[in-house]
Amino acid sequence: MAAVEMVGKRKYNNLWLDFAGVCILFFLALPTFIVIPMSFSGASYLEFPPESWSFRWYESYFGSSEWMRSTRTSLLVAFLTTIIATPLGSLAAYGLTFTSARVRNVSQLIVVVPILVPVILIAIGVFHLYAKLGLNYTITGIVIAHTSLAVPFVIITVLAGLKNYDFNQELAARSLGASRPRALLTITLPQVKFSIQTGALLAFITSLDEVVVSMFVSGGENATITRRMFNSLRDQVDPTIAAISSCLIIISVSALVTVLIFNRNQSKDQI
Amino acid sequence: MSNTDNENHKSLPIGIKSLSKSYGDVYALENVSLDIKAGEFITLLGPSGSGKTTLLMTIAGFCSPDQGSIYFGQQEMTMTPPHMRGLGMVFQNYALFPFMSVAENVGYPLRVRGMTDSDQKTKIEAALEMVQLGGYGERRIHQLSGGQKQRVALARAMVFEPKIILMDEPLSALDKKLREHMQIELKALHQKLEATIVYVTHDQREALTMSDRIAVINNGRLVQVDAPKALYDNPNDLFVADFIGESVLLQLENSIKGLTLRGKPLKMTNPQPKGGEPHCLVIRPELLVMSNSKDDSLNDLSGIVNASVYQGESVLVMVDLGENTMISVRLPANKSQSSNIIPDVGKPIYLGLHAEDVITVKGRVE
């Protein structure tokens, strides 16, 4: 977060750099700018820009018990994934900071493998494994699969946060009479809170947005919203999808904003 | 204020018995034994990588030894986790908790001990008074100067009245003037607290200033443990002789008649060492005397001036003794001694060493 502040304070004198930055940001946000207006379309097919406006696709989304059920499934899965992946990834990152540089580098490489490997391979693998274990189409199955995808993001963000942390503080706390878990909870944790929150947010969004693995291992009663959206796209293309996407965007953005606001009040004491 | 009684309510002796610790095939500590008296201010002195910090971390419990044991008083502590050892510790970079106020930092050891808020308050205020930071309790850490941070770290390490306080180069981040001031203050604080203090530094002057005793460590081994003056005047080892003071070591010839310096018998008041082992003469720049002509009552170390460096209070003169040997002499820069006009570069300079000032050490210069 120190880096963010530094960029904010730095004086830019390169207009081209500014321009390029704005262009890239615009390019990244472009799909959002298209999807949201489309969701308010009055037509019964996806069109941009919409010729008429209505809330009918939101009504169709919120009125459908099937869509609502898969939304609840997705939110539940994302919530459970966050709850499991965040402590798991944070503790892994904490542990990795105590290993030698070589072990750490190798572990970091292994940790990011799930990000590098094409998700479809993971999905196929998980599907076959789950077929044997009977975990396909279960909440447990999806949560485990999503957790394995989300943990690397938590580890990477928390490792980055711990890089700036002075571990002598934890030693000091322990010499002053705090047990190791207590030193971790009362001294280290408050100072890497932001990284952990960021990691949790990434875990949540990773799960909520995940399509490929969900296509294979979720279904029936426990189909995630992304899976149902994909299926519905195949059958009939109507702007309900756009309305749902807009809702997902809003959930993600508000989660991000919450973390940022939450942290703003605490960053003042950091050196 | 060294307490020689074995144990009292303010301090504990530390017994270190044949401690060894290795990383791979490198010894960080090799069979180190040391008895630290209750209430003593002892400094572990050595170059970086000598093992002094490993020894301190082993006493603290952050590093477990491969062999040997540690006692606080009668109680064995070798396997006791750090938080059960009841010692205060001050770190090199202060290790203050940046998200807490000064008072919250100092109160941390009291909080983990479950002390009531009102008791905490009195103790915190007393500890801050002790380090001359009374009324600073509400400050944030980032509002403090380096010296103030160090004082907070000290207050935090002593607020719960530990009987042993460990310090890992606590002054090294401060500038020279503040560091020297804090050295005096720390010593005064030690006399007030009466706790046993184990202090780690690589700065020999700091060690000489503050310590009751100094334990010199090199390559994971304890080389010499002595009071500062004894250590300075009677190094028993080439490493100590070289490490303490701005010494130059000069190889002496050892003939049947005894030690000789540049072909002449060495004049010394201490008895000549027996046996034919090689010895070195320890030349300290401040011990050499300059004269206008050769003085036969002194050990002669005359040579040619190679360079002279003005250092404010003194002038350091490099003298070439020939045969690739260079020594240095420190001469006062005050005008009242102007009879001692330092010869120009390239001119001869007459230097002598009093028999009383002769320090010899067994060994051979590499």
XYZ file of C-alpha atoms in Angstrom:
637
model
C 0.000 0.000 0.000
C 3.036 2.182 0.396
C 3.589 1.833 -3.325
C 0.103 3.096 -4.072
C 0.708 6.183 -1.992
C 4.022 6.820 -3.657
C 2.475 6.719 -7.105
C -0.230 9.080 -5.920
C 2.277 11.614 -4.703
C 4.699 11.395 -7.570
C 4.611 14.276 -9.991
C 4.016 13.109 -13.512
C 5.549 15.166 -16.233
C 5.123 12.666 -18.995
C 1.815 13.249 -20.736
C 2.201 10.231 -22.985
C 2.543 7.984 -19.981
C -0.649 9.464 -18.552
C -2.423 8.966 -21.834
C -1.255 5.377 -22.207
C -2.331 4.647 -18.644
C -5.804 6.035 -19.195
C -6.142 4.064 -22.442
C -5.192 0.816 -20.735
C -7.597 1.450 -17.857
C -10.371 2.233 -20.338
C -9.608 -0.926 -22.304
C -9.762 -3.007 -19.128
C -13.074 -1.496 -18.054
C -14.637 -1.562 -21.510
C -16.572 -4.846 -21.140
C -18.156 -3.457 -17.985
C -19.248 -0.318 -19.815
C -20.926 -2.473 -22.461
C -22.493 -5.147 -20.255
C -24.217 -2.812 -17.810
C -26.141 -0.783 -20.414
C -27.079 -3.999 -22.256
C -28.675 -5.351 -19.093
C -31.168 -2.484 -19.153
C -32.144 -3.208 -22.722
C -35.816 -3.389 -23.655
C -35.196 -5.805 -26.519
C -35.342 -9.551 -26.060
C -31.880 -10.138 -27.487
C -28.436 -8.790 -26.618
C -27.782 -5.503 -28.379
C -25.450 -2.583 -27.919
C -26.259 0.203 -27.632
C -29.816 -0.695 -26.538
C -32.608 1.025 -28.444
C -35.076 0.906 -25.586
C -34.671 0.630 -21.834
C -36.323 -1.575 -19.214
C -35.813 -3.499 -15.964
C -37.438 -6.613 -17.371
C -34.226 -8.692 -17.379
C -33.603 -7.921 -13.752
C -37.192 -8.971 -13.066
C -36.658 -12.154 -15.005
C -33.478 -12.845 -13.048
C -34.803 -12.109 -9.569
C -38.132 -13.729 -10.386
C -36.644 -17.045 -11.425
C -36.271 -19.581 -8.632
C -33.678 -21.486 -10.667
C -31.483 -18.448 -11.142
C -31.883 -17.579 -7.462
C -30.942 -21.079 -6.363
C -27.758 -21.102 -8.424
C -26.944 -17.585 -7.171
C -27.247 -18.833 -3.617
C -25.048 -21.826 -4.501
C -22.400 -19.570 -6.020
C -22.386 -17.176 -3.078
C -22.232 -20.062 -0.611
C -19.371 -21.700 -2.525
C -17.496 -18.405 -2.792
C -18.015 -17.731 0.906
C -16.843 -21.195 1.969
C -13.880 -21.028 -0.417
C -12.831 -17.698 1.103
C -13.210 -19.013 4.637
C -10.989 -22.003 3.877
C -8.489 -20.545 1.412
C -7.679 -17.387 3.385
C -6.332 -18.956 6.594
C -4.757 -21.788 4.624
C -2.945 -19.470 2.214
C -2.000 -16.985 4.935
C -0.449 -19.659 7.130
C 1.362 -21.120 4.128
C 2.802 -17.685 3.346
C 3.772 -17.211 6.991
C 5.489 -20.583 6.998
C 7.285 -19.896 3.725
C 8.899 -16.722 5.105
C 10.781 -18.868 7.614
C 12.264 -21.212 5.026
C 15.538 -20.715 3.188
C 15.467 -18.673 -0.012
C 15.826 -21.802 -2.146
C 12.956 -23.674 -0.541
C 10.849 -20.527 -0.738
C 11.510 -19.971 -4.435
C 10.770 -23.570 -5.344
C 7.612 -23.584 -3.203
C 6.450 -20.351 -4.757
C 6.838 -21.907 -8.169
C 4.823 -24.965 -7.126
C 2.207 -22.739 -5.545
C 1.565 -20.791 -8.748
C 1.251 -23.936 -10.887
C -2.569 -23.934 -10.580
C -2.512 -20.425 -12.062
C -0.251 -21.427 -14.959
C -1.815 -24.772 -15.905
C -4.781 -24.402 -18.295
C -7.877 -24.580 -16.121
C -9.496 -27.070 -18.457
C -6.808 -29.624 -17.552
C -7.446 -29.075 -13.880
C -11.182 -29.368 -14.508
C -10.852 -32.684 -16.333
C -8.526 -34.033 -13.680
C -10.782 -32.963 -10.845
C -13.827 -34.397 -12.629
C -12.237 -37.828 -12.966
C -11.022 -37.794 -9.389
C -14.413 -36.696 -8.101
C -16.128 -39.393 -10.159
C -14.252 -41.931 -8.065
C -14.835 -40.094 -4.813
C -18.473 -39.292 -5.551
C -17.876 -35.581 -5.109
C -19.189 -34.376 -8.458
C -22.250 -32.125 -8.197
C -21.688 -31.588 -4.469
C -21.018 -28.300 -2.661
C -18.054 -29.939 -0.900
C -16.547 -30.880 -4.238
C -16.850 -27.432 -5.746
C -15.527 -25.768 -2.608
C -12.445 -28.010 -2.520
C -11.756 -27.408 -6.220
C -12.235 -23.649 -5.898
C -10.076 -23.548 -2.777
C -7.196 -25.124 -4.649
C -7.567 -22.445 -7.316
C -7.855 -19.603 -4.793
C -5.062 -20.515 -2.352
C -2.216 -19.389 -4.673
C -3.680 -15.882 -4.841
C -3.848 -15.684 -1.054
C -0.292 -16.984 -0.673
C 1.086 -14.500 -3.192
C -0.623 -11.446 -1.684
C 0.188 -12.377 1.900
C 3.822 -13.194 1.017
C 4.094 -9.744 -0.542
C 2.673 -8.192 2.619
C 5.054 -10.120 4.865
C 8.036 -8.977 2.787
C 7.795 -5.501 4.348
C 7.145 -6.808 7.822
C 9.954 -6.821 10.372
C 9.862 -10.265 11.977
C 11.939 -9.013 14.868
C 8.669 -7.575 16.130
C 7.350 -11.077 16.571
C 10.589 -12.137 18.295
C 10.299 -9.075 20.538
C 6.717 -9.995 21.439
C 7.766 -13.551 22.256
C 10.686 -12.417 24.396
C 8.262 -10.117 26.221
C 6.146 -13.065 27.269
C 3.746 -13.786 24.407
C 3.489 -17.358 23.158
C 4.107 -17.808 19.458
C 0.413 -18.023 18.455
C -0.315 -14.976 20.586
C 2.558 -13.007 19.051
C 1.293 -14.005 15.612
C -2.265 -12.918 16.386
C -1.553 -9.702 18.291
C 1.544 -8.382 16.517
C 2.018 -9.900 13.069
C -1.602 -10.304 12.008
C -2.684 -6.671 12.535
C 0.180 -5.554 10.309
C -0.546 -7.839 7.378
C -4.295 -7.513 7.699
C -4.572 -5.597 4.447
C -2.748 -8.280 2.470
C -4.923 -10.973 4.014
C -8.083 -9.012 3.200
C -6.875 -8.560 -0.356
C -6.111 -12.272 -0.556
C -9.579 -13.097 0.800
C -11.154 -10.799 -1.766
C -9.236 -12.455 -4.580
C -10.266 -15.874 -3.276
C -13.912 -14.804 -3.184
C -13.834 -13.407 -6.710
C -11.853 -16.363 -8.052
C -14.602 -18.681 -6.868
C -17.511 -16.463 -7.869
C -16.186 -15.974 -11.423
C -14.984 -19.505 -11.971
C -16.605 -21.200 -15.009
C -14.495 -24.042 -16.314
C -14.156 -26.252 -13.237
C -17.764 -25.458 -12.297
C -18.895 -26.660 -15.734
C -17.479 -30.085 -14.928
C -18.044 -30.615 -11.250
C -21.103 -28.529 -10.427
C -24.593 -29.250 -11.642
C -28.085 -30.309 -10.820
C -29.200 -28.863 -7.520
C -25.757 -27.420 -6.938
C -25.081 -25.724 -10.272
C -23.198 -22.482 -9.824
C -24.476 -19.307 -11.436
C -21.630 -19.282 -13.941
C -22.495 -22.781 -15.063
C -26.161 -21.916 -15.461
C -25.257 -18.754 -17.366
C -23.114 -20.759 -19.735
C -25.875 -23.266 -20.336
C -28.441 -20.562 -20.854
C -26.151 -18.808 -23.363
C -26.081 -21.997 -25.363
C -29.872 -22.421 -25.360
C -31.230 -18.935 -25.710
C -29.386 -15.659 -25.791
C -31.362 -13.171 -23.722
C -30.211 -10.146 -21.728
C -30.857 -11.889 -18.379
C -27.198 -12.882 -18.671
C -26.224 -9.227 -18.869
C -28.341 -8.436 -15.811
C -26.674 -11.263 -13.854
C -23.225 -10.157 -15.004
C -23.995 -6.639 -13.836
C -24.988 -8.001 -10.437
C -21.757 -10.039 -10.219
C -19.750 -6.956 -11.132
C -21.496 -4.995 -8.407
C -20.799 -7.708 -5.824
C -17.099 -7.806 -6.747
C -16.711 -4.039 -6.825
C -18.461 -3.546 -3.509
C -16.300 -6.223 -1.889
C -13.220 -4.410 -3.179
C -14.468 -1.021 -2.004
C -15.268 -2.424 1.435
C -11.729 -3.750 1.815
C -10.252 -0.448 0.662
C -12.379 1.643 3.013
C -11.756 -0.750 5.870
C -8.038 -0.422 5.334
C -7.977 3.341 4.857
C -8.762 3.882 8.506
C -5.872 1.684 9.601
C -3.108 2.549 7.196
C -2.306 5.784 9.020
C -0.204 4.074 11.646
C 2.001 2.230 9.209
C 5.426 3.723 8.821
C 27.448 -2.654 40.332
C 28.297 -6.321 40.185
C 26.511 -8.509 42.615
C 28.619 -11.464 43.472
C 25.928 -13.206 45.514
C 24.479 -16.042 43.535
C 20.888 -14.884 43.181
C 18.828 -11.972 44.402
C 15.413 -10.532 43.657
C 16.620 -8.230 40.886
C 19.005 -10.350 38.891
C 19.950 -13.905 38.001
C 23.258 -15.456 37.014
C 23.451 -17.210 33.654
C 25.329 -20.450 33.255
C 26.323 -21.457 29.739
C 27.774 -24.948 29.584
C 29.581 -26.358 26.508
C 27.163 -24.900 24.018
C 27.532 -25.929 20.375
C 25.494 -25.027 17.352
C 26.361 -25.698 13.737
C 24.746 -24.838 10.442
C 25.751 -27.535 7.997
C 29.447 -28.057 8.672
C 30.022 -24.496 9.898
C 30.158 -24.000 13.636
C 28.219 -20.922 14.783
C 29.080 -21.832 18.357
C 31.763 -24.305 19.315
C 31.838 -25.598 22.867
C 31.129 -22.235 24.500
C 31.101 -22.131 28.293
C 30.568 -18.905 30.173
C 29.422 -18.033 33.665
C 27.702 -14.682 33.848
C 27.349 -13.274 37.357
C 24.079 -11.942 38.703
C 23.801 -8.209 38.044
C 26.768 -8.197 35.710
C 26.956 -6.121 32.533
C 28.655 -8.479 30.116
C 29.324 -7.738 26.470
C 29.653 -10.336 23.747
C 32.136 -8.741 21.388
C 33.194 -10.036 18.011
C 33.224 -9.303 14.303
C 30.097 -9.986 12.262
C 29.499 -13.677 11.754
C 31.523 -14.562 14.841
C 28.573 -16.222 16.575
C 27.863 -13.550 19.180
C 24.283 -13.056 17.991
C 23.744 -16.829 17.818
C 24.846 -17.027 21.457
C 22.437 -14.239 22.430
C 19.578 -15.873 20.497
C 20.341 -19.158 22.234
C 20.125 -17.466 25.627
C 16.841 -15.884 24.489
C 15.504 -19.256 23.356
C 15.048 -18.396 19.683
C 17.835 -20.712 18.677
C 18.169 -24.206 20.081
C 21.691 -25.515 20.600
C 22.890 -28.849 19.209
C 24.686 -29.536 22.453
C 25.176 -28.002 25.865
C 22.876 -26.337 28.321
C 21.823 -22.963 29.677
C 20.918 -22.167 33.267
C 19.273 -19.086 34.714
C 20.220 -19.347 38.372
C 19.630 -22.961 39.358
C 17.016 -23.563 36.700
C 17.848 -25.208 33.412
C 16.411 -23.227 30.495
C 17.883 -25.014 27.485
C 14.545 -26.204 26.106
C 12.287 -23.540 27.630
C 10.395 -21.537 24.970
C 11.332 -17.829 24.764
C 8.125 -16.518 26.318
C 8.629 -18.629 29.442
C 12.157 -17.357 30.101
C 11.071 -14.036 31.584
C 13.796 -11.963 30.042
C 13.700 -8.529 28.464
C 15.184 -8.080 25.032
C 16.164 -5.021 23.018
C 16.687 -5.386 19.284
C 18.981 -3.612 16.867
C 16.182 -1.973 14.893
C 14.066 -1.429 18.029
C 11.296 -3.819 16.819
C 8.607 -1.526 18.205
C 5.021 -2.281 17.244
C 4.176 0.548 14.811
C 0.403 0.237 15.146
C 0.477 0.818 18.902
C 1.103 3.982 20.908
C 4.206 4.335 23.057
C 2.230 3.362 26.167
C 0.680 0.352 24.419
C 4.138 -0.782 23.335
C 5.562 -0.496 26.817
C 2.455 -2.124 28.295
C 2.577 -5.149 25.988
C 4.576 -7.420 28.337
C 2.242 -6.418 31.188
C -0.862 -7.157 29.089
C 0.334 -10.634 28.138
C 0.953 -11.236 31.849
C -2.672 -10.351 32.547
C -1.982 -7.306 34.716
C -4.908 -4.997 35.529
C -5.205 -1.720 33.627
C -4.538 0.505 36.633
C -1.407 -1.441 37.641
C -0.263 -1.302 34.028
C -0.651 2.457 33.944
C 1.589 3.086 36.954
C 4.236 0.678 35.701
C 4.225 2.113 32.183
C 4.568 5.658 33.457
C 7.401 4.652 35.813
C 9.241 2.855 33.013
C 8.876 5.849 30.687
C 10.157 8.154 33.444
C 13.119 5.845 33.848
C 14.151 6.367 30.204
C 13.313 10.085 30.379
C 10.212 9.835 28.229
C 7.645 10.739 30.893
C 4.447 12.034 29.264
C 5.218 10.460 25.877
C 2.710 7.627 26.382
C 0.152 8.845 23.871
C 2.662 9.444 21.056
C 2.657 7.242 17.991
C 5.858 5.385 17.152
C 6.394 7.176 13.842
C 6.433 10.508 15.678
C 9.585 9.558 17.607
C 13.247 10.145 16.764
C 15.702 7.239 16.625
C 16.956 7.884 20.142
C 13.433 8.092 21.519
C 12.477 4.833 19.795
C 15.471 3.182 21.429
C 14.331 4.462 24.814
C 10.831 3.085 24.258
C 12.346 -0.276 23.359
C 14.367 -0.140 26.588
C 11.317 0.806 28.649
C 9.372 -2.057 27.087
C 12.141 -4.547 27.879
C 12.390 -3.556 31.546
C 8.830 -2.592 32.522
C 8.101 -6.074 33.872
C 11.316 -6.056 35.912
C 13.079 -8.963 34.214
C 16.118 -10.299 36.007
C 17.993 -10.661 32.748
C 17.991 -8.177 29.870
C 19.467 -9.053 26.475
C 20.526 -6.360 24.032
C 21.426 -7.011 20.399
C 23.455 -4.056 19.118
C 20.791 -1.663 20.402
C 22.715 1.516 19.613
C 24.082 0.690 16.180
C 21.355 2.597 14.327
C 22.054 5.858 16.163
C 24.543 8.513 15.101
C 27.894 8.666 16.891
C 27.149 11.472 19.333
C 23.793 10.069 20.434
C 25.299 6.615 20.645
C 27.997 7.769 23.041
C 25.415 9.590 25.131
C 23.182 6.508 25.260
C 26.130 4.342 26.313
C 26.558 6.416 29.465
C 22.806 6.425 30.043
C 22.527 2.648 29.595
C 25.285 2.121 32.116
C 23.517 4.363 34.627
C 20.272 2.525 33.938
C 21.987 -0.788 34.584
C 23.086 0.429 38.010
C 19.542 1.469 38.848
C 17.933 -1.747 37.590
C 20.590 -4.112 38.952
C 19.527 -6.698 36.386
C 21.967 -8.953 34.561
C 22.605 -7.461 31.129
C 24.013 -9.370 28.174
C 24.980 -6.922 25.468
C 26.053 -7.764 21.925
C 28.178 -5.423 19.867
C 30.909 -5.410 17.248
C 32.080 -1.989 18.455
C 35.068 -2.494 20.770
C 34.932 1.045 22.143
C 31.289 0.545 23.120
C 32.249 -2.699 24.824
C 35.148 -1.073 26.690
C 32.946 1.836 27.816
C 30.019 -0.099 29.198
C 30.981 -3.552 30.327
C 31.925 -5.109 33.624
C 33.387 -7.909 31.560
C 33.828 -8.521 27.864
C 33.584 -11.923 26.217
C 35.436 -11.851 22.899
C 34.041 -14.291 20.362
C 35.622 -15.306 17.082
C 34.633 -18.103 14.690
C 32.080 -19.414 17.167
C 34.613 -19.770 19.959
C 35.053 -17.822 23.152
C 38.539 -16.369 22.897
C 38.918 -14.362 26.104
C 36.642 -13.201 28.900
C 37.983 -10.355 31.011
C 37.352 -6.919 32.435
C 37.890 -4.160 29.832
C 41.271 -3.030 31.186
C 42.618 -6.547 31.554
C 41.486 -7.328 28.035
C 43.127 -4.224 26.639
C 46.366 -4.551 28.582
C 46.754 -8.314 28.531
C 45.264 -9.865 25.414
C 45.978 -13.576 25.601
C 45.393 -14.256 21.964
C 46.497 -12.832 18.612
C 42.900 -12.220 17.578
C 42.084 -10.271 20.742
C 45.291 -8.246 20.478
C 44.447 -7.351 16.910
C 40.710 -6.774 17.422
C 40.881 -4.585 20.533
C 42.437 -1.178 20.003
C 44.085 0.094 16.827
C 46.824 -2.448 17.124
C 49.655 -3.371 14.834
C 51.290 -6.719 15.500
C 55.023 -7.005 15.018
C 56.726 -10.401 14.861
C 59.450 -10.853 17.493
C 62.434 -13.128 17.114
C 62.782 -15.663 19.874
C 66.418 -16.569 20.515
C 68.098 -18.333 23.425
C 68.625 -14.995 25.162
C 64.907 -14.207 24.969
C 62.710 -12.101 22.736
C 64.426 -9.670 20.425
C 63.011 -6.719 18.546
C 64.845 -5.618 15.402
C 67.954 -7.421 16.553
C 68.004 -5.966 20.098
C 66.731 -7.675 23.247
C 63.197 -6.599 24.091
C 63.000 -4.486 27.234
C 59.964 -5.446 29.239
C 58.896 -5.276 32.883
C 56.689 -8.346 32.698
C 58.668 -11.597 32.881
C 59.849 -12.857 29.536
C 57.754 -15.775 28.293
C 59.517 -19.125 28.646
C 60.059 -21.601 25.862
C 61.003 -20.923 22.304
C 57.539 -20.255 20.934
C 57.046 -17.358 18.526
C 55.657 -14.144 19.997
C 54.311 -10.867 18.684
C 54.647 -7.367 19.995
C 51.336 -5.504 20.212
C 51.908 -1.885 19.207
C 49.134 0.521 20.155
C 49.440 3.948 18.466
C 48.860 5.849 21.727
C 51.650 4.014 23.613
C 54.541 5.099 21.399
C 56.687 8.058 22.490
C 58.300 10.448 20.030
C 61.678 12.009 20.837
C 64.169 14.234 19.047
C 66.900 11.636 19.012
C 67.253 7.952 19.640
C 66.443 7.105 23.299
C 68.325 3.969 24.359
C 66.235 3.442 27.510
C 63.225 2.601 25.334
C 62.514 -0.140 22.813
C 63.432 1.472 19.531
C 60.751 1.687 16.843
C 62.173 4.549 14.802
C 61.466 4.709 11.102
C 60.602 6.957 8.193
C 57.405 9.035 8.139
C 55.161 7.635 5.422
C 52.061 9.780 5.914
C 50.382 11.780 8.624
C 46.641 12.216 9.071
C 45.202 15.101 11.029
C 42.235 13.833 13.077
C 41.295 16.848 15.156
C 42.313 15.921 18.672
C 45.358 14.024 17.447
C 47.586 13.310 14.499
C 47.992 9.739 13.299
C 51.425 9.195 11.748
C 52.190 6.150 9.615
C 55.783 5.090 10.077
C 57.719 2.795 7.765
C 60.041 0.523 9.733
C 61.472 -1.035 6.564
C 61.038 -4.654 5.485
C 57.406 -3.937 4.522
C 56.455 -3.158 8.095
C 54.213 -0.195 8.785
C 53.181 0.985 12.248
C 51.156 3.985 13.294
C 51.595 6.392 16.156
C 49.025 8.763 17.617
C 50.439 12.096 18.710
C 48.511 14.820 20.516
C 47.619 17.798 18.336
C 47.723 20.411 21.134
C 50.041 23.376 20.679
C 51.648 23.130 24.169
C 53.492 20.041 22.996
C 54.884 21.879 20.006
C 58.379 20.750 20.947
C 57.276 17.531 19.326
C 57.248 18.792 15.792
C 56.179 15.956 13.594
C 58.782 15.348 10.874
C 57.715 15.724 7.266
C 56.923 12.770 5.059
C 60.136 11.003 4.085
C 62.075 12.228 7.137
C 63.170 9.947 9.998
C 61.076 9.838 13.173
C 62.398 8.596 16.524
C 59.857 6.447 18.349
C 60.213 4.410 21.504
C 58.098 2.047 23.588
C 58.427 1.992 27.371
C 59.265 -1.344 28.949
C 56.067 -1.039 31.048
C 53.943 -0.684 27.919
C 55.226 -3.785 26.208
C 52.438 -6.259 25.425
C 53.396 -9.579 23.908
C 51.143 -12.294 22.579
C 51.984 -15.833 21.651
C 51.661 -16.558 17.960
C 52.891 -15.703 14.520
C 51.647 -12.917 12.258
C 50.368 -14.271 8.971
